[in-house]
Amino acid sequence: DADVTQTPRNRITKTGKRIMLECSQTKGHDRMYWYRQDPGLGLRLIYYSFDVKDINKGEISDGYSVSRQAQAKFSLSLESAIPNQTALYFCATSDWASGFNEQYFGPGTRLTVT
Amino acid sequence: QKEVEQNSGPLSVPEGAIASLNCTYSDRGSQSFFWYRQYSGKSPELIMSIYSNGDKEDGRFTAQLNKASQYVSLLIRDSQPSDSATYLCAATSGAGSYQLTFGKGTKLSVIP
């Protein structure tokens, strides 16, 4: 079974709709991250969380919100989707105790906003 | 702005040759460096990490770090067509090194 799972894997939605992307992990890691990837722009950090009570904005948090429901679950919401949020979204995890911040990625969600 | 720079490629090498991928970073405070492999439409897969100056070898992969020159490289020996992918370089940034800054990736094509 995959260590980091994301649902849905593909989603097409309309402008203005609220959608949620979910991430779950069985790695036992405490840190979780949300990235988006766009052609030519690389991976950019949206939000990150060190534990259930610690949520931090990343480089491009505008238009997004997150919820850390448990150590193993981290959700990303688009409150009112817009076309330029069309991208590939990845969740990642890392283990603080390792000291090296090696991040492990989920399979991704391809989101299209029409 | 902290940056990680990579040549976008494509880098084409014949099968069996050595592929050399390069990366420079701007943040002198970066402590840890990573190479990820990403196949088209798939998620990044961690293949190498390096934390101190010098070389680190793992199978056909060798990562090299030179902090004085702010330079990281990845060598792939005996390149195979299955190595054809985009390779992302990443460096830690921020207090406590909890964030990664990624380069935009170098696309490698191994020609049979």
mmCIF file of C-alpha atoms in Angstrom:
data_model
loop_
_atom_site.group_PDB
_atom_site.id
_atom_site.type_symbol
_atom_site.label_atom_id
_atom_site.label_comp_id
_atom_site.label_asym_id
_atom_site.label_seq_id
_atom_site.Cartn_x
_atom_site.Cartn_y
_atom_site.Cartn_z
ATOM 1 C CA ASP A 1 0.000 0.000 0.000
ATOM 2 C CA ALA A 2 1.134 3.540 -0.754
ATOM 3 C CA ASP A 3 2.622 5.441 2.186
ATOM 4 C CA VAL A 4 1.138 8.774 1.078
ATOM 5 C CA THR A 5 -2.244 8.791 -0.622
ATOM 6 C CA GLN A 6 -4.177 11.619 -2.209
ATOM 7 C CA THR A 7 -7.820 11.844 -3.204
ATOM 8 C CA PRO A 8 -9.160 12.525 -5.709
ATOM 9 C CA ARG A 9 -6.505 11.750 -8.308
ATOM 10 C CA ASN A 10 -8.226 13.827 -10.952
ATOM 11 C CA ARG A 11 -10.819 16.534 -10.589
ATOM 12 C CA ILE A 12 -12.536 18.865 -13.004
ATOM 13 C CA THR A 13 -14.499 21.695 -11.430
ATOM 14 C CA LYS A 14 -16.061 24.973 -12.423
ATOM 15 C CA THR A 15 -15.003 28.473 -11.532
ATOM 16 C CA GLY A 16 -16.392 29.544 -8.158
ATOM 17 C CA LYS A 17 -16.838 26.062 -6.746
ATOM 18 C CA ARG A 18 -15.357 25.025 -3.413
ATOM 19 C CA ILE A 19 -13.284 21.869 -3.530
ATOM 20 C CA MET A 20 -11.183 19.897 -1.111
ATOM 21 C CA LEU A 21 -8.141 17.767 -1.803
ATOM 22 C CA GLU A 22 -7.235 15.199 0.807
ATOM 23 C CA CYS A 23 -3.960 13.638 1.851
ATOM 24 C CA SER A 24 -3.350 10.710 4.182
ATOM 25 C CA GLN A 25 -0.105 9.080 5.233
ATOM 26 C CA THR A 26 0.926 5.919 7.022
ATOM 27 C CA LYS A 27 4.607 6.846 7.355
ATOM 28 C CA GLY A 28 4.174 8.188 10.871
ATOM 29 C CA HIS A 29 5.705 11.500 9.845
ATOM 30 C CA ASP A 30 4.824 14.637 11.749
ATOM 31 C CA ARG A 31 5.354 17.199 8.993
ATOM 32 C CA MET A 32 3.066 17.546 6.006
ATOM 33 C CA TYR A 33 3.154 19.873 3.005
ATOM 34 C CA TRP A 34 1.031 20.926 0.053
ATOM 35 C CA TYR A 35 2.682 21.924 -3.236
ATOM 36 C CA ARG A 36 1.439 22.833 -6.649
ATOM 37 C CA GLN A 37 3.340 22.210 -9.851
ATOM 38 C CA ASP A 38 2.889 24.201 -13.021
ATOM 39 C CA PRO A 39 4.775 23.755 -16.298
ATOM 40 C CA GLY A 40 7.775 26.083 -16.329
ATOM 41 C CA LEU A 41 7.286 27.168 -12.720
ATOM 42 C CA GLY A 42 8.336 24.080 -10.836
ATOM 43 C CA LEU A 43 7.092 23.011 -7.415
ATOM 44 C CA ARG A 44 5.834 25.753 -5.152
ATOM 45 C CA LEU A 45 4.890 25.420 -1.496
ATOM 46 C CA ILE A 46 1.318 26.359 -0.577
ATOM 47 C CA TYR A 47 1.064 25.403 3.115
ATOM 48 C CA TYR A 48 2.923 23.271 5.588
ATOM 49 C CA SER A 49 2.182 21.836 9.014
ATOM 50 C CA PHE A 50 4.513 20.611 11.734
ATOM 51 C CA ASP A 51 1.741 19.033 13.774
ATOM 52 C CA VAL A 52 -2.017 19.248 14.277
ATOM 53 C CA LYS A 53 -1.769 22.618 16.017
ATOM 54 C CA ASP A 54 0.819 24.180 13.734
ATOM 55 C CA ILE A 55 -0.138 25.467 10.269
ATOM 56 C CA ASN A 56 2.038 27.810 8.221
ATOM 57 C CA LYS A 57 1.668 29.637 4.936
ATOM 58 C CA GLY A 58 4.055 28.866 2.155
ATOM 59 C CA GLU A 59 5.071 30.825 -0.908
ATOM 60 C CA ILE A 60 1.654 30.932 -2.592
ATOM 61 C CA SER A 61 -1.127 30.523 0.009
ATOM 62 C CA ASP A 62 -3.598 33.098 -1.360
ATOM 63 C CA GLY A 63 -6.846 31.438 -2.433
ATOM 64 C CA TYR A 64 -6.137 28.281 -0.435
ATOM 65 C CA SER A 65 -6.799 27.041 3.082
ATOM 66 C CA VAL A 66 -5.792 23.878 4.900
ATOM 67 C CA SER A 67 -6.874 21.682 7.768
ATOM 68 C CA ARG A 68 -4.772 19.188 9.721
ATOM 69 C CA GLN A 69 -7.418 16.860 11.059
ATOM 70 C CA ALA A 70 -4.957 14.389 12.563
ATOM 71 C CA GLN A 71 -1.263 13.686 12.386
ATOM 72 C CA ALA A 72 -1.921 11.499 9.361
ATOM 73 C CA LYS A 73 -4.380 13.751 7.493
ATOM 74 C CA PHE A 74 -3.884 17.113 5.822
ATOM 75 C CA SER A 75 -6.507 18.658 3.538
ATOM 76 C CA LEU A 76 -6.237 21.517 1.072
ATOM 77 C CA SER A 77 -9.295 23.586 0.159
ATOM 78 C CA LEU A 78 -9.926 25.986 -2.666
ATOM 79 C CA GLU A 79 -12.707 28.199 -1.354
ATOM 80 C CA SER A 80 -13.699 29.575 -4.748
ATOM 81 C CA ALA A 81 -11.788 27.909 -7.546
ATOM 82 C CA ILE A 82 -10.430 29.989 -10.427
ATOM 83 C CA PRO A 83 -8.895 28.816 -13.719
ATOM 84 C CA ASN A 84 -5.328 29.779 -12.779
ATOM 85 C CA GLN A 85 -5.523 27.227 -9.964
ATOM 86 C CA THR A 86 -5.444 24.527 -12.634
ATOM 87 C CA ALA A 87 -2.324 22.565 -11.732
ATOM 88 C CA LEU A 88 -0.899 19.334 -10.396
ATOM 89 C CA TYR A 89 -1.139 19.266 -6.591
ATOM 90 C CA PHE A 90 1.134 17.188 -4.406
ATOM 91 C CA CYS A 91 1.098 16.362 -0.743
ATOM 92 C CA ALA A 92 4.407 15.510 0.928
ATOM 93 C CA THR A 93 5.555 14.352 4.346
ATOM 94 C CA SER A 94 8.773 14.441 6.322
ATOM 95 C CA ASP A 95 10.009 13.236 9.682
ATOM 96 C CA TRP A 96 11.373 15.909 12.027
ATOM 97 C CA ALA A 97 13.154 13.310 14.103
ATOM 98 C CA SER A 98 15.358 12.358 11.142
ATOM 99 C CA GLY A 99 16.833 15.853 11.147
ATOM 100 C CA PHE A 100 17.242 16.000 7.379
ATOM 101 C CA ASN A 101 13.813 16.958 6.089
ATOM 102 C CA GLU A 102 13.697 14.340 3.360
ATOM 103 C CA GLN A 103 10.276 14.824 1.860
ATOM 104 C CA TYR A 104 8.188 12.023 0.357
ATOM 105 C CA PHE A 105 5.470 12.810 -2.116
ATOM 106 C CA GLY A 106 2.017 11.424 -2.720
ATOM 107 C CA PRO A 107 0.841 10.497 -6.221
ATOM 108 C CA GLY A 108 -0.702 13.894 -6.901
ATOM 109 C CA THR A 109 -4.080 15.339 -7.853
ATOM 110 C CA ARG A 110 -4.582 16.790 -11.297
ATOM 111 C CA LEU A 111 -7.027 19.673 -10.898
ATOM 112 C CA THR A 112 -8.683 21.453 -13.790
ATOM 113 C CA VAL A 113 -10.811 24.548 -13.196
ATOM 114 C CA THR A 114 -12.984 25.508 -16.153
ATOM 115 C CA GLN B 1 14.731 35.441 -2.976
ATOM 116 C CA LYS B 2 16.244 32.027 -2.390
ATOM 117 C CA GLU B 3 16.712 30.208 -5.658
ATOM 118 C CA VAL B 4 17.796 26.858 -6.980
ATOM 119 C CA GLU B 5 18.883 26.955 -10.609
ATOM 120 C CA GLN B 6 19.046 24.084 -13.065
ATOM 121 C CA ASN B 7 19.553 23.887 -16.798
ATOM 122 C CA SER B 8 16.151 22.912 -18.168
ATOM 123 C CA GLY B 9 17.637 20.728 -20.884
ATOM 124 C CA PRO B 10 16.753 18.516 -22.536
ATOM 125 C CA LEU B 11 19.971 16.673 -21.877
ATOM 126 C CA SER B 12 20.402 13.775 -24.255
ATOM 127 C CA VAL B 13 22.894 10.987 -23.600
ATOM 128 C CA PRO B 14 23.377 7.614 -25.285
ATOM 129 C CA GLU B 15 22.550 4.458 -23.391
ATOM 130 C CA GLY B 16 25.475 3.341 -21.230
ATOM 131 C CA ALA B 17 26.981 6.825 -20.965
ATOM 132 C CA ILE B 18 27.343 9.013 -17.889
ATOM 133 C CA ALA B 19 24.672 11.679 -17.442
ATOM 134 C CA SER B 20 25.763 14.765 -15.514
ATOM 135 C CA LEU B 21 23.120 17.023 -14.007
ATOM 136 C CA ASN B 22 24.012 20.300 -12.330
ATOM 137 C CA CYS B 23 22.393 22.661 -9.851
ATOM 138 C CA THR B 24 23.368 25.893 -8.124
ATOM 139 C CA TYR B 25 21.722 27.459 -5.096
ATOM 140 C CA SER B 26 21.676 31.004 -3.750
ATOM 141 C CA ASP B 27 21.125 30.500 -0.001
ATOM 142 C CA ARG B 28 24.464 30.007 1.755
ATOM 143 C CA GLY B 29 22.509 28.802 4.792
ATOM 144 C CA SER B 30 21.211 25.733 2.982
ATOM 145 C CA GLN B 31 22.281 22.586 4.789
ATOM 146 C CA SER B 32 20.655 19.672 2.998
ATOM 147 C CA PHE B 33 20.320 18.905 -0.684
ATOM 148 C CA PHE B 34 18.180 16.444 -2.553
ATOM 149 C CA TRP B 35 17.708 15.006 -6.004
ATOM 150 C CA TYR B 36 14.280 13.857 -7.090
ATOM 151 C CA ARG B 37 13.341 11.976 -10.236
ATOM 152 C CA GLN B 38 9.984 12.741 -11.799
ATOM 153 C CA TYR B 39 8.461 10.826 -14.670
ATOM 154 C CA SER B 40 5.939 12.686 -16.778
ATOM 155 C CA GLY B 41 2.618 13.025 -14.948
ATOM 156 C CA LYS B 42 3.966 11.282 -11.837
ATOM 157 C CA SER B 43 5.106 12.492 -8.444
ATOM 158 C CA PRO B 44 8.706 13.347 -7.516
ATOM 159 C CA GLU B 45 10.657 10.383 -6.144
ATOM 160 C CA LEU B 46 13.591 10.991 -3.811
ATOM 161 C CA ILE B 47 16.711 9.331 -5.205
ATOM 162 C CA MET B 48 19.619 11.002 -3.427
ATOM 163 C CA SER B 49 20.264 13.259 -0.463
ATOM 164 C CA ILE B 50 23.568 14.871 0.502
ATOM 165 C CA TYR B 51 24.501 16.954 3.511
ATOM 166 C CA SER B 52 28.277 17.407 3.534
ATOM 167 C CA ASN B 53 30.889 18.411 0.988
ATOM 168 C CA GLY B 54 32.145 15.679 -1.264
ATOM 169 C CA ASP B 55 30.658 12.715 -3.044
ATOM 170 C CA LYS B 56 27.942 10.294 -2.031
ATOM 171 C CA GLU B 57 27.381 7.159 -4.068
ATOM 172 C CA ASP B 58 24.329 4.922 -4.226
ATOM 173 C CA GLY B 59 24.358 2.315 -6.951
ATOM 174 C CA ARG B 60 24.612 4.040 -10.316
ATOM 175 C CA PHE B 61 23.996 7.462 -8.764
ATOM 176 C CA THR B 62 26.605 9.820 -7.318
ATOM 177 C CA ALA B 63 25.708 13.139 -5.738
ATOM 178 C CA GLN B 64 28.403 15.780 -5.368
ATOM 179 C CA LEU B 65 28.250 18.839 -3.115
ATOM 180 C CA ASN B 66 30.523 21.880 -3.033
ATOM 181 C CA LYS B 67 29.209 24.373 -0.489
ATOM 182 C CA ALA B 68 31.934 26.930 -1.219
ATOM 183 C CA SER B 69 30.779 27.095 -4.840
ATOM 184 C CA GLN B 70 27.119 26.546 -3.906
ATOM 185 C CA TYR B 71 26.976 23.735 -6.397
ATOM 186 C CA VAL B 72 25.335 20.318 -6.380
ATOM 187 C CA SER B 73 25.518 17.699 -9.093
ATOM 188 C CA LEU B 74 24.146 14.262 -9.858
ATOM 189 C CA LEU B 75 25.987 11.725 -11.969
ATOM 190 C CA ILE B 76 24.171 8.742 -13.413
ATOM 191 C CA ARG B 77 26.513 6.012 -14.603
ATOM 192 C CA ASP B 78 25.553 3.428 -17.242
ATOM 193 C CA SER B 79 22.487 5.460 -18.162
ATOM 194 C CA GLN B 80 19.440 3.439 -19.152
ATOM 195 C CA PRO B 81 16.353 4.460 -21.159
ATOM 196 C CA SER B 82 14.385 4.040 -17.916
ATOM 197 C CA ASP B 83 16.419 6.939 -16.479
ATOM 198 C CA SER B 84 14.687 9.275 -18.945
ATOM 199 C CA ALA B 85 12.813 11.676 -16.678
ATOM 200 C CA THR B 86 12.976 15.160 -15.228
ATOM 201 C CA TYR B 87 15.422 15.526 -12.341
ATOM 202 C CA LEU B 88 14.637 18.084 -9.645
ATOM 203 C CA CYS B 89 17.275 19.567 -7.374
ATOM 204 C CA ALA B 90 16.114 20.839 -3.972
ATOM 205 C CA ALA B 91 17.793 22.636 -1.090
ATOM 206 C CA THR B 92 16.606 23.340 2.426
ATOM 207 C CA SER B 93 15.807 26.929 3.290
ATOM 208 C CA GLY B 94 14.386 28.774 6.227
ATOM 209 C CA ALA B 95 15.175 28.635 9.908
ATOM 210 C CA GLY B 96 15.532 25.063 11.061
ATOM 211 C CA SER B 97 15.701 23.892 7.453
ATOM 212 C CA TYR B 98 12.092 22.780 7.259
ATOM 213 C CA GLN B 99 11.312 24.102 3.800
ATOM 214 C CA LEU B 100 12.630 22.953 0.466
ATOM 215 C CA THR B 101 13.254 25.201 -2.490
ATOM 216 C CA PHE B 102 13.070 23.275 -5.754
ATOM 217 C CA GLY B 103 14.710 23.950 -9.054
ATOM 218 C CA LYS B 104 12.568 23.755 -12.159
ATOM 219 C CA GLY B 105 14.194 20.521 -13.226
ATOM 220 C CA THR B 106 16.400 19.158 -15.974
ATOM 221 C CA LYS B 107 14.828 16.836 -18.504
ATOM 222 C CA LEU B 108 17.068 13.863 -19.271
ATOM 223 C CA SER B 109 16.623 11.707 -22.341
ATOM 224 C CA VAL B 110 18.638 8.486 -22.639
ATOM 225 C CA ILE B 111 18.819 7.373 -26.250
ATOM 226 C CA PRO B 112 18.895 3.575 -26.869
#
